[in-house]
Coordinates of C-alpha atoms in Angstrom, one line a residue:
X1 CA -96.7 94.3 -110.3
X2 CA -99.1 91.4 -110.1
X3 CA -98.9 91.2 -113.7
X4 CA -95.2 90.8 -114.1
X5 CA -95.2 88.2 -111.0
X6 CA -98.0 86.4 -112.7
X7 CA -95.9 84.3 -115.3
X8 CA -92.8 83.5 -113.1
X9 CA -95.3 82.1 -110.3
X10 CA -97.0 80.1 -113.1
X11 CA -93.5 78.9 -114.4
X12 CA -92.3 78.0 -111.1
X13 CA -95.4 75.8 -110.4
X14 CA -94.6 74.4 -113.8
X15 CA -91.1 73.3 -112.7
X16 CA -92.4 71.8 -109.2
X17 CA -94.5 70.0 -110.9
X18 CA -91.7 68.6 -113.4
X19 CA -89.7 67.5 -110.2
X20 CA -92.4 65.9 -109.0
X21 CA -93.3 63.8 -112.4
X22 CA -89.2 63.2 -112.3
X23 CA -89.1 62.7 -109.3
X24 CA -92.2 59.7 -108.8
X25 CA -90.3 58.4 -112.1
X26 CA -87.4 58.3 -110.2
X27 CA -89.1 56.1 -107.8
X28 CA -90.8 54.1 -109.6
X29 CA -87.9 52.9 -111.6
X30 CA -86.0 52.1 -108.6
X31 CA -88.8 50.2 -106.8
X32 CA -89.0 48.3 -110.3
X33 CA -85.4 47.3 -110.0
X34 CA -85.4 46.4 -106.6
X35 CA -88.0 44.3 -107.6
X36 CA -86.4 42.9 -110.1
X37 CA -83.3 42.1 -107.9
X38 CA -85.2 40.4 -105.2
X39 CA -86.6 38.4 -107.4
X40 CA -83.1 37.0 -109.4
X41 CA -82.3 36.2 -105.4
X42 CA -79.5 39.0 -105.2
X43 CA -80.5 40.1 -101.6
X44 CA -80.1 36.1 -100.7
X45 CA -77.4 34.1 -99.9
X46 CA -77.7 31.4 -102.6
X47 CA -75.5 29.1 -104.0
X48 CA -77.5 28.8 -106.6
X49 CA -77.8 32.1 -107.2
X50 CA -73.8 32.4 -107.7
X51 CA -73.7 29.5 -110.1
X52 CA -76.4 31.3 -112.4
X53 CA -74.2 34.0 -112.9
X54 CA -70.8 32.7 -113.1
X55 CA -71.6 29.4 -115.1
X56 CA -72.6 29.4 -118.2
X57 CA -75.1 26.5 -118.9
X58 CA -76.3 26.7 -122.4
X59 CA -74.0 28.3 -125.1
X60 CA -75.7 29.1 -128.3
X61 CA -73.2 28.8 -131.2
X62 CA -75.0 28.9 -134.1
X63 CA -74.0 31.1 -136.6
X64 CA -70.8 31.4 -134.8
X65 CA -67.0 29.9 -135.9
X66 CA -65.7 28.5 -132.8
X67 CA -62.8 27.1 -134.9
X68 CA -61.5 30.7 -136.7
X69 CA -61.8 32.1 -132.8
X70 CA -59.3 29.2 -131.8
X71 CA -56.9 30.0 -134.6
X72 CA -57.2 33.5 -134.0
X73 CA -56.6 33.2 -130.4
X74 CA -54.1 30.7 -131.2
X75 CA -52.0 33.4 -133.7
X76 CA -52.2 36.2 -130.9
X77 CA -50.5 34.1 -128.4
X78 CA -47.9 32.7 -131.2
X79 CA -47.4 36.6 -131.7
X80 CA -47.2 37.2 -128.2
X81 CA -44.4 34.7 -127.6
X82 CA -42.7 35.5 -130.5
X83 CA -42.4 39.7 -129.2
X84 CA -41.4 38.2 -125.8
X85 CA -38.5 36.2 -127.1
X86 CA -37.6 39.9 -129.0
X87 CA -37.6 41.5 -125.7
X88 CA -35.8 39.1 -123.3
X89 CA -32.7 39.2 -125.8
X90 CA -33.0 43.0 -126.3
X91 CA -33.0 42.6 -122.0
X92 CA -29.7 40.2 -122.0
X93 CA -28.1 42.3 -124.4
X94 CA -28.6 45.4 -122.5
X95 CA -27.2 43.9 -119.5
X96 CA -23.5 43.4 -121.4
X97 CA -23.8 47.2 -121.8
X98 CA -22.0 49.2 -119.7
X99 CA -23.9 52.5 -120.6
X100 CA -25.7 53.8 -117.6
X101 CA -28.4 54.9 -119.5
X102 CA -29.2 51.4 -121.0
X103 CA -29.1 49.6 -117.7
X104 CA -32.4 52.1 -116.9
X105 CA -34.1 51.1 -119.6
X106 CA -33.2 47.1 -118.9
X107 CA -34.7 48.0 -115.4
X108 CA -37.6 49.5 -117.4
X109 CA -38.5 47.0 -119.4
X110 CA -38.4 44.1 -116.9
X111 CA -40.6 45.9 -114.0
X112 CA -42.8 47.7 -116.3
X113 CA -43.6 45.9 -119.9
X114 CA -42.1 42.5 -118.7
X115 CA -43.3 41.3 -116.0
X116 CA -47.2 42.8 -117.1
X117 CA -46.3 41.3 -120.6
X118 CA -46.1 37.9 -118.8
X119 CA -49.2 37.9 -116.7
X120 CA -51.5 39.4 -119.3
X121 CA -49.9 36.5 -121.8
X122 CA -50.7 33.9 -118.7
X123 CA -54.0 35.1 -118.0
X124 CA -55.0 34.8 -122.0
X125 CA -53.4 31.1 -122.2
X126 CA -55.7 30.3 -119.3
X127 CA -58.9 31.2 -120.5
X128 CA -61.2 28.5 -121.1
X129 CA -62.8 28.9 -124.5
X130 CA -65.4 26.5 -125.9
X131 CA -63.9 23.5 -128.0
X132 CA -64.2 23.5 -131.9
X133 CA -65.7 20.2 -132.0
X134 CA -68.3 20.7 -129.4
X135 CA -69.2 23.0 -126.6
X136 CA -68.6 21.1 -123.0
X137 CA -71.0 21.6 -120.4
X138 CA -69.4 23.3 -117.4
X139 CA -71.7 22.0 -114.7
X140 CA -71.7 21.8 -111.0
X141 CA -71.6 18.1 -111.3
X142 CA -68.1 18.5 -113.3
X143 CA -66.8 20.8 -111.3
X144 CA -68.6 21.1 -108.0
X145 CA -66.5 23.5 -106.3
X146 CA -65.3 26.2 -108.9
X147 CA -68.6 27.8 -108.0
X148 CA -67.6 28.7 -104.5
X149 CA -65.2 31.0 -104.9
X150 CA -64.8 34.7 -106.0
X151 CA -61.2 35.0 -106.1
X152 CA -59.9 34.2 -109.7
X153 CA -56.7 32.3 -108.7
X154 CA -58.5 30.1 -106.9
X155 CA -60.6 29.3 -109.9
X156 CA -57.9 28.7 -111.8
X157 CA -56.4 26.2 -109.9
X158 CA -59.5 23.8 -109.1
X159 CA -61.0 24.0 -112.9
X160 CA -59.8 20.7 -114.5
X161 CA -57.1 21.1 -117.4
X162 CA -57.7 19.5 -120.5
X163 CA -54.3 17.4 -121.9
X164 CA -53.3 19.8 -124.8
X165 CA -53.0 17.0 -127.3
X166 CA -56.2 15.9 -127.1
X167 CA -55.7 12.3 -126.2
X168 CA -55.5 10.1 -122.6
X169 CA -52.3 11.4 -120.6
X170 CA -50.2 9.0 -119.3
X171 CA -51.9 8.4 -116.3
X172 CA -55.3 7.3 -118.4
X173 CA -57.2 10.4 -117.9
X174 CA -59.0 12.8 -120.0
X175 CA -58.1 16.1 -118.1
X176 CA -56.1 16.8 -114.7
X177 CA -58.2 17.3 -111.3
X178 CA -56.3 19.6 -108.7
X179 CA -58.0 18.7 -105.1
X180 CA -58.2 21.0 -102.0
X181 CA -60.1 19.8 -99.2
X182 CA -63.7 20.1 -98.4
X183 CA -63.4 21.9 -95.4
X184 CA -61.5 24.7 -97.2
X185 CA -65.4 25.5 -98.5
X186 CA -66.0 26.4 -94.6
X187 CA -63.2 28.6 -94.6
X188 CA -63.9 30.6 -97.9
X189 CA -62.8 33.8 -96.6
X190 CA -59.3 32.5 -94.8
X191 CA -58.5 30.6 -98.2
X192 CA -58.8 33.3 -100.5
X193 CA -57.2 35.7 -98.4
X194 CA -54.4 32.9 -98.6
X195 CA -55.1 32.7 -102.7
X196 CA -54.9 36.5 -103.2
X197 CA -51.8 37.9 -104.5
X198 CA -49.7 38.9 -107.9
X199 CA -48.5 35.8 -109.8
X200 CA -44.8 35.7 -110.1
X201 CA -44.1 37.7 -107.3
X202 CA -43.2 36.9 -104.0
X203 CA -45.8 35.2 -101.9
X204 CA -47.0 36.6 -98.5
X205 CA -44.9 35.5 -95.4
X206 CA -48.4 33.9 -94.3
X207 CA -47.3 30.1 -93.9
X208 CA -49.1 30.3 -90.4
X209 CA -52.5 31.2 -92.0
X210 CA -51.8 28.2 -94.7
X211 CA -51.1 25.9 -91.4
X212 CA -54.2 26.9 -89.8
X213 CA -56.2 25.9 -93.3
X214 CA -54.4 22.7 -93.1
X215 CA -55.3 21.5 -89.3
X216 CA -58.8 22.9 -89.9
X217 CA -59.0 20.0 -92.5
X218 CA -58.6 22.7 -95.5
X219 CA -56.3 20.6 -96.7
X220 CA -54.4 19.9 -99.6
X221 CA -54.2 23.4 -100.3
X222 CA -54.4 24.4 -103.3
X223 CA -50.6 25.0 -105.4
X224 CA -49.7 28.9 -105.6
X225 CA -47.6 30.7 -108.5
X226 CA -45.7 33.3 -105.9
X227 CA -42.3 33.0 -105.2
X228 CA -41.7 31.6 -101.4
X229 CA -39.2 33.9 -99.1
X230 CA -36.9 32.9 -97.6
X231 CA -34.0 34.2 -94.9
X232 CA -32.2 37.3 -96.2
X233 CA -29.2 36.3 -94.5
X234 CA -29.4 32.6 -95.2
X235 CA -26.0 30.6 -94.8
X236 CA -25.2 27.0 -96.1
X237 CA -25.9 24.3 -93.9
X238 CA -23.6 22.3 -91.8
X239 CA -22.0 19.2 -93.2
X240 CA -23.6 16.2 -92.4
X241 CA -21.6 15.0 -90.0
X242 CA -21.6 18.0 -87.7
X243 CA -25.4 19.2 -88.6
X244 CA -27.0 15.7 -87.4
X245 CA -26.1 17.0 -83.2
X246 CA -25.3 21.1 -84.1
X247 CA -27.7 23.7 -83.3
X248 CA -28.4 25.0 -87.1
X249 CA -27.4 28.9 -87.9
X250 CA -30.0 31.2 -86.5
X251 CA -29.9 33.1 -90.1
X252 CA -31.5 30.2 -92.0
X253 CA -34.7 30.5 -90.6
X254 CA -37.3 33.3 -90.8
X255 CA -38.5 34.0 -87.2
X256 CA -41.4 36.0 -88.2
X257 CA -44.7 34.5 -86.8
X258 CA -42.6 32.7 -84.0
X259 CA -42.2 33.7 -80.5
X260 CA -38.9 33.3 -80.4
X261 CA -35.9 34.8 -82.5
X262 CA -33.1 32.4 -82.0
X263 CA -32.6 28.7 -81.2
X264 CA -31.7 29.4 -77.7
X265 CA -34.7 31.1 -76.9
X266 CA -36.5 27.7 -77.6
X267 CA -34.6 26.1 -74.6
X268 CA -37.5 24.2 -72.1
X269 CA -36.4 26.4 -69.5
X270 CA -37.7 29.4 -71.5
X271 CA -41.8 29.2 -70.1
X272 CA -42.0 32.4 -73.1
X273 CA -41.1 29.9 -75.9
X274 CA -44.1 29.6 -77.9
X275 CA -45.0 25.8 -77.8
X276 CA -45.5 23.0 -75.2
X277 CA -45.5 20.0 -76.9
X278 CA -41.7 18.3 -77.1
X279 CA -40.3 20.4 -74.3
X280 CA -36.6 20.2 -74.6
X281 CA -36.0 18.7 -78.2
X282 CA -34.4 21.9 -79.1
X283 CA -31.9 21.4 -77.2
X284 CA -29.1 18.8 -78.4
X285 CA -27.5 17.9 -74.7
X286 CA -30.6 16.2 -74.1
X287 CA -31.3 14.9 -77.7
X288 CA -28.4 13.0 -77.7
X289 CA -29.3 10.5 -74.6
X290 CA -32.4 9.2 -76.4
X291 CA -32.9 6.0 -77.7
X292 CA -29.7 5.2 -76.5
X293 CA -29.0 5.2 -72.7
X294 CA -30.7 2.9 -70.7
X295 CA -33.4 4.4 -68.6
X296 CA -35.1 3.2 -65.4
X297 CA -38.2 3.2 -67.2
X298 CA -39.9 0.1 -68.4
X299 CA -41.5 2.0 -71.4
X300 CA -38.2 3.0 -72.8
X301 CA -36.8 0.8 -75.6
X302 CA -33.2 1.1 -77.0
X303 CA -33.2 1.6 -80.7
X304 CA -30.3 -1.4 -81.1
X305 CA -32.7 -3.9 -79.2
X306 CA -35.3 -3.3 -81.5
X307 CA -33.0 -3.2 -84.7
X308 CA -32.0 -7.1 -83.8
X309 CA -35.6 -8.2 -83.6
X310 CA -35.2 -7.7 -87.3
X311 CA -31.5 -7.5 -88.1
X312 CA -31.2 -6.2 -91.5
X313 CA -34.5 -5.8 -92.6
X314 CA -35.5 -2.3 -91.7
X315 CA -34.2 -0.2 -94.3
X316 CA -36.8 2.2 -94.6
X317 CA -39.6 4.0 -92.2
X318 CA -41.8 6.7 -90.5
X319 CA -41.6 8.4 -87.2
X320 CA -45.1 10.0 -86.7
X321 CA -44.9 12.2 -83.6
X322 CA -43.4 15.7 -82.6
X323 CA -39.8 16.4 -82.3
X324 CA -36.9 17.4 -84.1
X325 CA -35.6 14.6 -86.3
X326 CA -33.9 13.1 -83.3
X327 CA -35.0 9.2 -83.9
X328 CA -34.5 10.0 -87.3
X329 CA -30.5 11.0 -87.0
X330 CA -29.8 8.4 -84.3
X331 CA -31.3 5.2 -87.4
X332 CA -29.5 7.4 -89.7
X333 CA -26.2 6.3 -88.0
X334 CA -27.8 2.8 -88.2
X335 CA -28.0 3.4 -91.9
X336 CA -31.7 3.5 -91.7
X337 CA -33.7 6.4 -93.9
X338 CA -36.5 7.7 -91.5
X339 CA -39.0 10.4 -93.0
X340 CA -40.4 12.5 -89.6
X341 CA -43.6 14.3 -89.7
X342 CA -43.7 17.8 -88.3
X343 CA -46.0 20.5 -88.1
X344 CA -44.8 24.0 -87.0
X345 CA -46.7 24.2 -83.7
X346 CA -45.0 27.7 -82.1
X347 CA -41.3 26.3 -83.6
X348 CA -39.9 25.9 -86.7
X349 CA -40.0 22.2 -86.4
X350 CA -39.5 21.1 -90.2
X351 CA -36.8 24.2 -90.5
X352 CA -34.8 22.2 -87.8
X353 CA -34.9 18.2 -89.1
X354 CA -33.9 19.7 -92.6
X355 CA -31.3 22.2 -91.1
X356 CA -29.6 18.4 -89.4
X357 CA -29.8 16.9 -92.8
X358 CA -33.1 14.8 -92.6
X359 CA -36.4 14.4 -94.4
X360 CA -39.3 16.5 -92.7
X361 CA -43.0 15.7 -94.0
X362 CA -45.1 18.2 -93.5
X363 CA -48.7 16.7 -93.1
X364 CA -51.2 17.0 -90.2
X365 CA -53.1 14.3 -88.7
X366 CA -56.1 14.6 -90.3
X367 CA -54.1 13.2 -94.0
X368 CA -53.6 9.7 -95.5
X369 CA -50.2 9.1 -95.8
X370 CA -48.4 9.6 -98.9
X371 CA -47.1 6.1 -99.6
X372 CA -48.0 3.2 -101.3
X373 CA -49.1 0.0 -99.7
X374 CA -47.2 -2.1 -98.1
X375 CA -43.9 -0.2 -98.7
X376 CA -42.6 0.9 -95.1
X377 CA -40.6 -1.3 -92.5
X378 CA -41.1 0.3 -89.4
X379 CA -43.5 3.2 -88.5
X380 CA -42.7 4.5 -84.9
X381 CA -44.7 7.1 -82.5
X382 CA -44.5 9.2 -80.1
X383 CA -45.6 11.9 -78.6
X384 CA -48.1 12.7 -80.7
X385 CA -51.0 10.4 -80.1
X386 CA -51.7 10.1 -76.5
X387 CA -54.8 10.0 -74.3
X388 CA -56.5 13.2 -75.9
X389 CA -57.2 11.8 -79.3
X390 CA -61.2 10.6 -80.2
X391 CA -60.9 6.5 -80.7
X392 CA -62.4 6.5 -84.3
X393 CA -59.5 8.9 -85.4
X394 CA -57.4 7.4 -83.8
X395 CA -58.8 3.9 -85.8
X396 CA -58.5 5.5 -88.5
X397 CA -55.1 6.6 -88.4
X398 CA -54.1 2.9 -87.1
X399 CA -55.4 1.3 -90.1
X400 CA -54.0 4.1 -92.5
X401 CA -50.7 2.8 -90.6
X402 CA -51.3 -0.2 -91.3
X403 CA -52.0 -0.5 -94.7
X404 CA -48.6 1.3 -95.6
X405 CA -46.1 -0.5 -93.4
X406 CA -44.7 -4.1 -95.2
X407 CA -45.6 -7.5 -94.4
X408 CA -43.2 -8.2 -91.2
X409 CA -42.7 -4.3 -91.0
X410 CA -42.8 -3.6 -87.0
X411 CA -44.9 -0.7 -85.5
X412 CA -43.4 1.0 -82.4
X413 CA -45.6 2.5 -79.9
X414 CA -43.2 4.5 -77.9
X415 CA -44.3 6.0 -74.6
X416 CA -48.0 6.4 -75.6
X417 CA -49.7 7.6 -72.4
X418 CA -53.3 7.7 -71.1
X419 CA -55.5 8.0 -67.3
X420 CA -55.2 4.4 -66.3
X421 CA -59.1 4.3 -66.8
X422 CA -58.9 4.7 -70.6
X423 CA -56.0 1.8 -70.9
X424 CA -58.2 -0.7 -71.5
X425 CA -59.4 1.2 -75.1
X426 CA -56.2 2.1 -76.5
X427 CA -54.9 -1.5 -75.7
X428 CA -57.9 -2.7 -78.0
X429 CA -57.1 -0.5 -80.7
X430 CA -53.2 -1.4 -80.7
X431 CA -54.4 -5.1 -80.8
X432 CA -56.9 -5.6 -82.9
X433 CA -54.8 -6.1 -86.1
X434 CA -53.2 -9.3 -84.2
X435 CA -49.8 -8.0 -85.0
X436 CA -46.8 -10.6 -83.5
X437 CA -46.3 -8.8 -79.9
X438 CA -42.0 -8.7 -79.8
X439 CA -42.0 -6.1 -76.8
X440 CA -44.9 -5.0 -74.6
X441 CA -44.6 -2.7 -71.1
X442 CA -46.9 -0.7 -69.5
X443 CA -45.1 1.9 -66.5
X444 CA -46.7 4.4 -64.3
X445 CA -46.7 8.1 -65.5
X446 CA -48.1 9.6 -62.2
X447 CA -50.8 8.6 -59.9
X448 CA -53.6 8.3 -62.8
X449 CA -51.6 8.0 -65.5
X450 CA -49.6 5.2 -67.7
X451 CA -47.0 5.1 -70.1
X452 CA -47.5 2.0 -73.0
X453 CA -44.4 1.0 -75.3
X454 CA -44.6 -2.1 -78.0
X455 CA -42.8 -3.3 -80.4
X456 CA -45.3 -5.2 -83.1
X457 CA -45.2 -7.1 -86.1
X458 CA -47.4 -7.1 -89.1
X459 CA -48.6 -10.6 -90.1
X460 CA -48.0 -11.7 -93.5
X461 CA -52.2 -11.6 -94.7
X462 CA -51.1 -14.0 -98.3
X463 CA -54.8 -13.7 -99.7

């Protein structure tokens, strides 16, 4: 017996001592790697770490035809086109068919070869391959954000596009930079959640998560290639003449990520409606008295007195504030084009001035206007800018205003209120661009607080 045990006990030490060999290889290799990791910074948040492995900063072509990959590349995608013209008129011709049959392979061939045909053709027109005449250096200094981000379509967008010809584009520039804003690098993980999704089909319903990148100074946002919802059950709008004091259909708007369902339930006397700023401006009854009744109240100005400080001249202009496109429809009827800012705070705001036939802008405080200098005749304010805002924005914004309303443009301060104690301040900031003063009334608000209304003129400044 000891015999024939002999050579399986000597073979079983033989195996253990395999595993072990195997097994310190094992670990050996693994601590090596690890090492090796640690040491390339992988266990590190780095930036620079993430730029060494998605940018490439030295390409070695030698030896390699840069030019016969371009005309290659260049053929597939000719090829490409050429099968997708083939099979949207094999689509179109299906679709005079009246064979059942036919119409399931139409629906075939648009959800399943298609639509995939079309990305995959995108996605290979977008990649960036070297040029024939010269590899260019994509470098954090060229492109200082590209690196930042993990989600492709993001990428995409940011990366500068070269003009196809070759030659300056008509604005004098080399290549086309899309800008997002700087602080959208502090909120990586909200914007590519907000950049993730198929292109060509329909976006998310997620405009509340784009307004939140937007007043947390992620903004512009960057363009999307998804197809924007809207209502399912969405009617034409009013004619003008009833839609400027009419309650728009409920069915045009999607009520998704409001509070509220309907227009009614945005009534002031509603405390479960969803936003606090404008209280009331939903609610046409009391729309229609403004800017038009006279009021008890020193602060209010009537919108025909002001007209004949300038009669004629005010064509054009900005209301900056919160509301519903009221001012805007009653200078309307004074043939006056007013564009109103909005932002969707709790309402749909900019669904509402569009749904009466006027111009929403969609822009938060923290952006530089979209005009030109020196092009608006009146800018006018309210309820927007009050005692809360920090003074150097609030200079900011004042000389942004500025530099966009016209020599003998007027700026109206409507009913801008602060605590009594902080008058003093805002008054300086109002003044200090020694604007012509045509109106000018201060009125108490409650015991430590004061409404202030003007009506200024821009001086002339001929340099």
């Amino acid at each position: 017996m000891g015999k024939s045990c002999l050579p399986r006990w000597r073979l079983g030490r033989l195996m253990a001592g395999l595993q072990v060999i195997l097994g310190l290889l094992v670990i050996t290799v693994s601590l090596l790697c690890l090492y090796k990791f640690h040491s390339a910074g992988y266990f590190l948040h780095n930036e620079d770490v993430c730029q060494n492995i998605y940018t490439i900063k030295e390409v070695n072509n030698e030896g390699f035809d840069l030019k016969a990959l371009h005309d290659r590349v260049d053929e597939v995608l000719e090829k490409m086109d050429s099968l997708y013209e083939k099979l949207d008129k094999t689509v179109k011709e299906m679709e005079k068919s009246k064979d059942g049959s036919k119409k399931e392979i139409k629906k075939f061939l648009e959800d399943e070869v298609m639509k995939p045909f079309y990305s995959v053709h995108i996605g290979l027109r977008q990649i960036r391959l070297p040029k024939p005449q010269g590899i260019r250096n994509s470098t954090e200094k060229e492109e200082p954000l590209i690196n930042k981000f993990l989600i492709e379509e993001i990428r995409q967008y940011i990366t500068p596009k070269e003009n196809r010809v070759g030659k300056m584009n008509m604005f004098g520039t080399e290549r086309v930079y899309n800008t997002i804003g700087h602080a959208c690098v502090l909120m990586k993980m909200e914007l590519e959640k907000y950049m993730d999704y198929d292109v060509g089909a329909y976006c998310n319903d997620d405009w509340n998560l784009a307004q939140k990148l937007i007043l947390s100074g992620c903004d512009p946002l960057p363009r999307r290639r998804c197809l924007t919802r809207a209502s399912m059950t969405y009617q034409k709008p009013y004619p003008i003449n009833d839609s400027l004091w009419k309650l728009p259909d409920d069915r045009n708007v999607r009520w998704g990520n409001y509070q509220c369902r309907n227009f009614a339930c945005l009534s002031s006397k509603n405390p479960k409606r969803g936003y606090t700023k404008c209280s009331g401006c939903f609610e046409m009854e009391k729309e229609n008295d403004k800017w038009v009744k006279n009021s008890t109240l020193l602060a209010d100005f009537m919108i025909e007195d002001v007209l004949r400080v300038k009669p004629g001249e005010i064509r054009i202009g900005l209301d900056y504030g919160v509301g519903t496109g009221t001012f805007a429809a009653r200078m309307r009827e004074q043939n006056v084009t007013i564009v109103t800012t909005a932002m969707n705070l709790g309402a749909p705001f900019n669904e509402m001035i569009a749904l009466r036939g006027l111009i929403p802008l969609y822009i938060s405080l923290n952006q530089r206007l979209p005009f030109f200098d020196n092009t608006m005749d009146m800018i006018h304010t309210t309820g927007l800018m009050d005692g809360w805002i920090d003074l150097l924005l609030m200079d900011f914004v004042l000389y942004d205003w500025d530099r966009v309303l016209r020599p003998g443009g007027l700026l109206w301060i409507d009913r801008f209120f602060c605590k009594k104690k902080d008058l003093d301040d805002y008054m300086y900031m109002f003044l200090q661009f020694r604007y012509k003063k045509h109106k000018w009334a201060i009125s108490p608000k409650s015991k430590d607080e004061v409404y202030l209304s003007a009506l200024l003129e821009k001086p002339p400044r001929a340099i």
